[in-house]
Short mmCIF file of N, CA and C in Angstrom, two decimals:
data_model
loop_
_atom_site.label_atom_id
_atom_site.label_comp_id
_atom_site.label_asym_id
_atom_site.label_seq_id
_atom_site.Cartn_x
_atom_site.Cartn_y
_atom_site.Cartn_z
N GLY K 1 0.77 -1.16 0.00
CA GLY K 1 0.00 0.00 0.00
C GLY K 1 0.84 1.27 0.00
N VAL K 2 0.24 2.27 0.62
CA VAL K 2 0.84 3.60 0.64
C VAL K 2 2.16 3.59 1.42
N ALA K 3 2.19 2.87 2.53
CA ALA K 3 3.40 2.83 3.34
C ALA K 3 4.57 2.25 2.54
N GLN K 4 4.27 1.22 1.75
CA GLN K 4 5.33 0.62 0.94
C GLN K 4 5.81 1.59 -0.14
N GLU K 5 4.88 2.32 -0.75
CA GLU K 5 5.25 3.30 -1.78
C GLU K 5 6.12 4.42 -1.18
N VAL K 6 5.75 4.89 0.03
CA VAL K 6 6.53 5.95 0.68
C VAL K 6 7.93 5.45 1.01
N SER K 7 8.05 4.23 1.48
CA SER K 7 9.37 3.70 1.83
C SER K 7 10.24 3.55 0.59
N LEU K 8 9.65 3.35 -0.55
CA LEU K 8 10.42 3.22 -1.79
C LEU K 8 10.84 4.58 -2.36
N MET K 9 10.26 5.67 -1.83
CA MET K 9 10.58 7.00 -2.35
C MET K 9 12.05 7.37 -2.13
N THR K 10 12.67 6.80 -1.12
CA THR K 10 14.08 7.13 -0.89
C THR K 10 14.95 6.59 -2.01
N ASN K 11 14.42 5.65 -2.78
CA ASN K 11 15.18 5.11 -3.91
C ASN K 11 15.08 5.98 -5.15
N LEU K 12 14.21 6.96 -5.13
CA LEU K 12 14.08 7.83 -6.29
C LEU K 12 15.35 8.65 -6.47
N PRO K 13 15.82 8.78 -7.69
CA PRO K 13 17.07 9.50 -7.94
C PRO K 13 17.09 10.93 -7.40
N ILE K 14 16.00 11.65 -7.50
CA ILE K 14 15.99 13.05 -7.06
C ILE K 14 16.19 13.15 -5.55
N ILE K 15 15.63 12.25 -4.80
CA ILE K 15 15.78 12.28 -3.34
C ILE K 15 17.21 11.90 -2.98
N ASN K 16 17.77 10.89 -3.63
CA ASN K 16 19.17 10.52 -3.38
C ASN K 16 20.10 11.67 -3.75
N LEU K 17 19.80 12.36 -4.84
CA LEU K 17 20.62 13.48 -5.27
C LEU K 17 20.60 14.59 -4.23
N GLN K 18 19.43 14.88 -3.69
CA GLN K 18 19.33 15.92 -2.66
C GLN K 18 20.12 15.53 -1.41
N THR K 19 20.04 14.27 -1.04
CA THR K 19 20.80 13.80 0.12
C THR K 19 22.30 13.94 -0.14
N GLN K 20 22.73 13.59 -1.33
CA GLN K 20 24.15 13.73 -1.68
C GLN K 20 24.58 15.20 -1.69
N LEU K 21 23.72 16.06 -2.23
CA LEU K 21 24.03 17.49 -2.24
C LEU K 21 24.14 18.04 -0.82
N ASN K 22 23.25 17.61 0.04
CA ASN K 22 23.31 18.05 1.44
C ASN K 22 24.61 17.59 2.10
N ALA K 23 25.01 16.35 1.83
CA ALA K 23 26.25 15.82 2.40
C ALA K 23 27.45 16.61 1.86
N MET K 24 27.44 16.92 0.57
CA MET K 24 28.53 17.70 -0.02
C MET K 24 28.57 19.11 0.57
N HIS K 25 27.41 19.69 0.79
CA HIS K 25 27.34 21.02 1.38
C HIS K 25 27.94 21.01 2.80
N THR K 26 27.61 19.97 3.55
CA THR K 26 28.16 19.84 4.90
C THR K 26 29.68 19.70 4.85
N GLN K 27 30.18 18.90 3.91
CA GLN K 27 31.63 18.72 3.77
C GLN K 27 32.30 20.03 3.36
N LEU K 28 31.69 20.76 2.44
CA LEU K 28 32.26 22.05 2.02
C LEU K 28 32.30 23.04 3.18
N ASN K 29 31.27 23.05 4.00
CA ASN K 29 31.27 23.92 5.18
C ASN K 29 32.41 23.56 6.13
N ALA K 30 32.64 22.26 6.30
CA ALA K 30 33.73 21.81 7.17
C ALA K 30 35.08 22.24 6.60
N ILE K 31 35.24 22.13 5.29
CA ILE K 31 36.48 22.56 4.64
C ILE K 31 36.67 24.06 4.81
N GLN K 32 35.60 24.83 4.63
CA GLN K 32 35.68 26.28 4.80
C GLN K 32 36.09 26.65 6.22
N THR K 33 35.53 25.94 7.19
CA THR K 33 35.89 26.19 8.59
C THR K 33 37.38 25.91 8.82
N THR K 34 37.87 24.83 8.23
CA THR K 34 39.29 24.50 8.34
C THR K 34 40.16 25.59 7.70
N PHE K 35 39.77 26.07 6.53
CA PHE K 35 40.51 27.16 5.88
C PHE K 35 40.49 28.42 6.72
N ASP K 36 39.35 28.71 7.32
CA ASP K 36 39.26 29.90 8.19
C ASP K 36 40.23 29.78 9.36
N ARG K 37 40.33 28.58 9.94
CA ARG K 37 41.26 28.37 11.05
C ARG K 37 42.71 28.55 10.58
N PHE K 38 43.02 28.02 9.40
CA PHE K 38 44.37 28.19 8.85
C PHE K 38 44.69 29.65 8.61
N ASN K 39 43.72 30.41 8.12
CA ASN K 39 43.94 31.84 7.90
C ASN K 39 44.24 32.56 9.20
N ILE K 40 43.55 32.20 10.27
CA ILE K 40 43.81 32.81 11.57
C ILE K 40 45.24 32.48 12.02
N ILE K 41 45.62 31.22 11.87
CA ILE K 41 46.98 30.80 12.25
C ILE K 41 48.02 31.54 11.40
N LEU K 42 47.78 31.64 10.10
CA LEU K 42 48.72 32.35 9.23
C LEU K 42 48.82 33.82 9.59
N ASP K 43 47.71 34.44 9.94
CA ASP K 43 47.74 35.84 10.37
C ASP K 43 48.59 36.01 11.62
N ARG K 44 48.43 35.09 12.57
CA ARG K 44 49.23 35.15 13.80
C ARG K 44 50.71 34.96 13.50
N MET K 45 51.00 34.02 12.62
CA MET K 45 52.40 33.78 12.25
C MET K 45 52.98 35.00 11.54
N ASN K 46 52.20 35.63 10.69
CA ASN K 46 52.65 36.83 9.99
C ASN K 46 52.96 37.95 10.98
N THR K 47 52.09 38.12 11.97
CA THR K 47 52.32 39.13 13.00
C THR K 47 53.61 38.84 13.76
N MET K 48 53.83 37.56 14.10
CA MET K 48 55.05 37.19 14.81
C MET K 48 56.29 37.43 13.95
N LEU K 49 56.20 37.10 12.66
CA LEU K 49 57.35 37.31 11.78
C LEU K 49 57.66 38.79 11.62
N GLN K 50 56.61 39.61 11.51
CA GLN K 50 56.83 41.05 11.44
C GLN K 50 57.50 41.55 12.71
N ALA K 51 57.03 41.06 13.84
CA ALA K 51 57.63 41.47 15.12
C ALA K 51 59.09 41.04 15.19
N LEU K 52 59.38 39.82 14.75
CA LEU K 52 60.76 39.34 14.78
C LEU K 52 61.65 40.18 13.87
N ASP K 53 61.14 40.55 12.70
CA ASP K 53 61.90 41.41 11.79
C ASP K 53 62.16 42.77 12.43
N MET K 54 61.13 43.34 13.02
CA MET K 54 61.28 44.66 13.65
C MET K 54 62.26 44.58 14.82
N ARG K 55 62.18 43.49 15.58
CA ARG K 55 63.07 43.32 16.72
C ARG K 55 64.52 43.21 16.26
N SER K 56 64.74 42.42 15.21
CA SER K 56 66.10 42.27 14.68
C SER K 56 66.63 43.60 14.17
N PHE K 57 65.78 44.34 13.47
CA PHE K 57 66.19 45.64 12.93
C PHE K 57 66.52 46.61 14.07
N ALA K 58 65.65 46.67 15.08
CA ALA K 58 65.88 47.57 16.21
C ALA K 58 67.15 47.18 16.96
N ARG K 59 67.36 45.89 17.17
CA ARG K 59 68.58 45.44 17.85
C ARG K 59 69.83 45.82 17.05
N ALA K 60 69.76 45.66 15.74
CA ALA K 60 70.91 46.02 14.90
C ALA K 60 71.21 47.51 15.04
N LEU K 61 70.17 48.34 15.00
CA LEU K 61 70.38 49.78 15.16
C LEU K 61 70.93 50.10 16.55
N ASN K 62 70.35 49.49 17.57
CA ASN K 62 70.79 49.75 18.95
C ASN K 62 72.23 49.30 19.19
N SER K 63 72.63 48.23 18.52
CA SER K 63 73.99 47.72 18.73
C SER K 63 75.05 48.68 18.20
N ARG K 64 74.66 49.58 17.33
CA ARG K 64 75.61 50.53 16.74
C ARG K 64 75.69 51.86 17.50
N VAL K 65 74.85 52.01 18.50
CA VAL K 65 74.83 53.26 19.27
C VAL K 65 76.10 53.34 20.12
N ASN K 66 76.85 54.43 19.95
CA ASN K 66 78.07 54.60 20.75
C ASN K 66 78.08 55.94 21.48
N ASP K 67 76.94 56.62 21.47
CA ASP K 67 76.79 57.90 22.18
C ASP K 67 75.64 57.74 23.17
N PRO K 68 75.87 57.95 24.46
CA PRO K 68 74.81 57.76 25.47
C PRO K 68 73.57 58.62 25.25
N THR K 69 73.68 59.68 24.44
CA THR K 69 72.50 60.54 24.21
C THR K 69 71.86 60.29 22.85
N ALA K 70 72.41 59.35 22.07
CA ALA K 70 71.82 59.02 20.77
C ALA K 70 70.55 58.18 20.97
N ASP K 71 69.61 58.34 20.07
CA ASP K 71 68.34 57.61 20.17
C ASP K 71 68.56 56.10 20.09
N ILE K 72 67.78 55.38 20.89
CA ILE K 72 67.71 53.92 20.78
C ILE K 72 66.29 53.56 20.38
N GLN K 73 66.16 52.40 19.76
CA GLN K 73 64.88 51.96 19.21
C GLN K 73 64.19 50.97 20.14
N PRO K 74 62.90 51.18 20.41
CA PRO K 74 62.16 50.19 21.20
C PRO K 74 61.92 48.92 20.38
N LEU K 75 61.92 47.80 21.05
CA LEU K 75 61.63 46.53 20.39
C LEU K 75 60.17 46.17 20.63
N PRO K 76 59.48 45.67 19.60
CA PRO K 76 58.13 45.15 19.85
C PRO K 76 58.23 43.77 20.51
N ASN K 77 57.17 43.40 21.21
CA ASN K 77 57.11 42.04 21.75
C ASN K 77 56.62 41.11 20.64
N LEU K 78 56.37 39.85 20.95
CA LEU K 78 55.97 38.90 19.92
C LEU K 78 54.57 39.16 19.38
N GLN K 79 53.80 39.99 20.05
CA GLN K 79 52.49 40.40 19.53
C GLN K 79 52.62 41.68 18.71
N ASN K 80 53.84 42.08 18.44
CA ASN K 80 54.18 43.27 17.65
C ASN K 80 53.71 44.56 18.31
N GLN K 81 53.71 44.58 19.63
CA GLN K 81 53.36 45.79 20.39
C GLN K 81 54.63 46.35 21.01
N THR K 82 54.72 47.68 21.04
CA THR K 82 55.86 48.30 21.71
C THR K 82 55.43 48.76 23.09
N PRO K 83 56.37 48.82 24.03
CA PRO K 83 56.01 49.22 25.39
C PRO K 83 55.56 50.68 25.43
N ASN K 84 54.68 50.99 26.39
CA ASN K 84 54.19 52.36 26.54
C ASN K 84 55.31 53.32 26.90
N THR K 85 56.21 52.89 27.76
CA THR K 85 57.34 53.72 28.14
C THR K 85 58.62 52.99 27.79
N PHE K 86 59.51 53.70 27.14
CA PHE K 86 60.78 53.12 26.72
C PHE K 86 61.80 54.25 26.74
N PRO K 87 63.01 53.99 27.25
CA PRO K 87 64.01 55.06 27.29
C PRO K 87 64.37 55.53 25.88
N ASP K 88 64.57 56.83 25.74
CA ASP K 88 64.93 57.40 24.43
C ASP K 88 66.38 57.14 24.08
N ASN K 89 67.21 56.98 25.10
CA ASN K 89 68.65 56.81 24.85
C ASN K 89 69.27 56.04 26.02
N ILE K 90 70.56 55.79 25.91
CA ILE K 90 71.26 55.00 26.93
C ILE K 90 71.31 55.75 28.26
N SER K 91 71.44 57.06 28.22
CA SER K 91 71.43 57.83 29.47
C SER K 91 70.13 57.63 30.22
N GLN K 92 69.01 57.64 29.50
CA GLN K 92 67.72 57.40 30.16
C GLN K 92 67.63 55.96 30.65
N LEU K 93 68.20 55.03 29.92
CA LEU K 93 68.23 53.63 30.36
C LEU K 93 68.97 53.53 31.70
N HIS K 94 70.07 54.26 31.83
CA HIS K 94 70.82 54.29 33.09
C HIS K 94 69.98 54.88 34.23
N GLY K 95 69.09 55.81 33.91
CA GLY K 95 68.30 56.48 34.93
C GLY K 95 67.01 55.78 35.31
N LEU K 96 66.68 54.66 34.65
CA LEU K 96 65.43 53.96 34.96
C LEU K 96 65.45 53.42 36.39
N THR K 97 64.31 53.52 37.04
CA THR K 97 64.16 52.94 38.38
C THR K 97 64.01 51.43 38.27
N GLY K 98 64.15 50.76 39.40
CA GLY K 98 63.96 49.32 39.42
C GLY K 98 62.58 48.92 38.93
N ALA K 99 61.56 49.69 39.34
CA ALA K 99 60.19 49.37 38.92
C ALA K 99 60.03 49.53 37.41
N SER K 100 60.63 50.57 36.85
CA SER K 100 60.54 50.79 35.40
C SER K 100 61.25 49.68 34.63
N ILE K 101 62.39 49.27 35.13
CA ILE K 101 63.11 48.17 34.48
C ILE K 101 62.30 46.89 34.58
N ASN K 102 61.72 46.63 35.75
CA ASN K 102 60.89 45.43 35.92
C ASN K 102 59.70 45.43 34.97
N THR K 103 59.10 46.60 34.76
CA THR K 103 57.97 46.71 33.84
C THR K 103 58.41 46.32 32.43
N LEU K 104 59.55 46.82 32.00
CA LEU K 104 60.05 46.48 30.66
C LEU K 104 60.45 45.01 30.57
N LEU K 105 61.12 44.50 31.60
CA LEU K 105 61.49 43.08 31.59
C LEU K 105 60.24 42.21 31.51
N SER K 106 59.23 42.55 32.27
CA SER K 106 57.98 41.80 32.25
C SER K 106 57.32 41.89 30.87
N PHE K 107 57.33 43.06 30.27
CA PHE K 107 56.74 43.27 28.94
C PHE K 107 57.38 42.32 27.93
N TYR K 108 58.67 42.12 28.04
CA TYR K 108 59.39 41.25 27.11
C TYR K 108 59.46 39.81 27.57
N GLY K 109 58.87 39.50 28.72
CA GLY K 109 58.87 38.13 29.22
C GLY K 109 60.22 37.69 29.76
N LEU K 110 60.98 38.66 30.25
CA LEU K 110 62.32 38.37 30.79
C LEU K 110 62.28 38.30 32.31
N PRO K 111 63.23 37.59 32.92
CA PRO K 111 63.24 37.51 34.39
C PRO K 111 63.52 38.88 35.01
N SER K 112 62.86 39.15 36.12
CA SER K 112 63.02 40.47 36.76
C SER K 112 63.51 40.31 38.20
N HIS K 113 64.41 39.38 38.41
CA HIS K 113 65.00 39.21 39.74
C HIS K 113 66.49 39.55 39.67
N GLY K 114 67.07 39.75 40.81
CA GLY K 114 68.49 40.11 40.88
C GLY K 114 68.67 41.58 41.20
N ARG K 115 69.92 41.98 41.29
CA ARG K 115 70.23 43.37 41.61
C ARG K 115 69.84 44.28 40.44
N LEU K 116 69.65 45.55 40.74
CA LEU K 116 69.23 46.52 39.74
C LEU K 116 70.16 46.54 38.54
N GLU K 117 71.46 46.56 38.77
CA GLU K 117 72.42 46.61 37.66
C GLU K 117 72.36 45.34 36.80
N GLU K 118 72.10 44.20 37.44
CA GLU K 118 71.97 42.95 36.68
C GLU K 118 70.74 43.00 35.78
N ARG K 119 69.63 43.51 36.33
CA ARG K 119 68.40 43.62 35.54
C ARG K 119 68.57 44.62 34.40
N ARG K 120 69.26 45.72 34.68
CA ARG K 120 69.51 46.73 33.65
C ARG K 120 70.34 46.11 32.51
N LYS K 121 71.33 45.30 32.89
CA LYS K 121 72.19 44.65 31.90
C LYS K 121 71.39 43.66 31.06
N ILE K 122 70.50 42.90 31.69
CA ILE K 122 69.64 41.96 30.97
C ILE K 122 68.80 42.71 29.94
N LEU K 123 68.20 43.81 30.37
CA LEU K 123 67.37 44.61 29.46
C LEU K 123 68.22 45.17 28.32
N ALA K 124 69.37 45.73 28.66
CA ALA K 124 70.24 46.32 27.63
C ALA K 124 70.66 45.27 26.60
N GLN K 125 71.06 44.10 27.06
CA GLN K 125 71.46 43.04 26.14
C GLN K 125 70.29 42.62 25.26
N TYR K 126 69.12 42.53 25.85
CA TYR K 126 67.94 42.10 25.10
C TYR K 126 67.60 43.07 23.98
N ILE K 127 67.75 44.36 24.23
CA ILE K 127 67.39 45.36 23.21
C ILE K 127 68.57 45.69 22.30
N GLY K 128 69.71 45.02 22.51
CA GLY K 128 70.83 45.16 21.60
C GLY K 128 71.86 46.20 21.98
N ILE K 129 71.74 46.77 23.17
CA ILE K 129 72.67 47.81 23.61
C ILE K 129 73.99 47.17 24.03
N LYS K 130 75.08 47.63 23.42
CA LYS K 130 76.41 47.14 23.81
C LYS K 130 77.10 48.13 24.73
N LEU K 131 76.80 49.41 24.55
CA LEU K 131 77.42 50.47 25.36
C LEU K 131 76.55 50.67 26.60
N LEU K 132 77.06 50.28 27.75
CA LEU K 132 76.26 50.47 28.98
C LEU K 132 77.11 50.93 30.11
#
């Protein structure tokens, strides 16, 4: 009867085609989601690479400073952000308080323990300063 005819409807080509199209649509959505995730990862990697390039460039410039009043370049962190406060030159680096040095060390993810001069040296080496 009618029940048997309805159960056979799933064998009709148009219904099977729609089921296949729905399955393909679901697979395409999953692929798109995967591509979106890869794009996010690539954007993060690009930001990190830009930060690494900027850090290398700033360190190279800072390593050539031989005048305590000459400008030094701030380094971005791995999120490509620069610190809110950064000494303009080596003389200002010498004048930083322990708290200011700790803030910069923390910003760069560096250890902030030890004597003030040790921490200052860690910061100077990290930003490429040879003259201290």
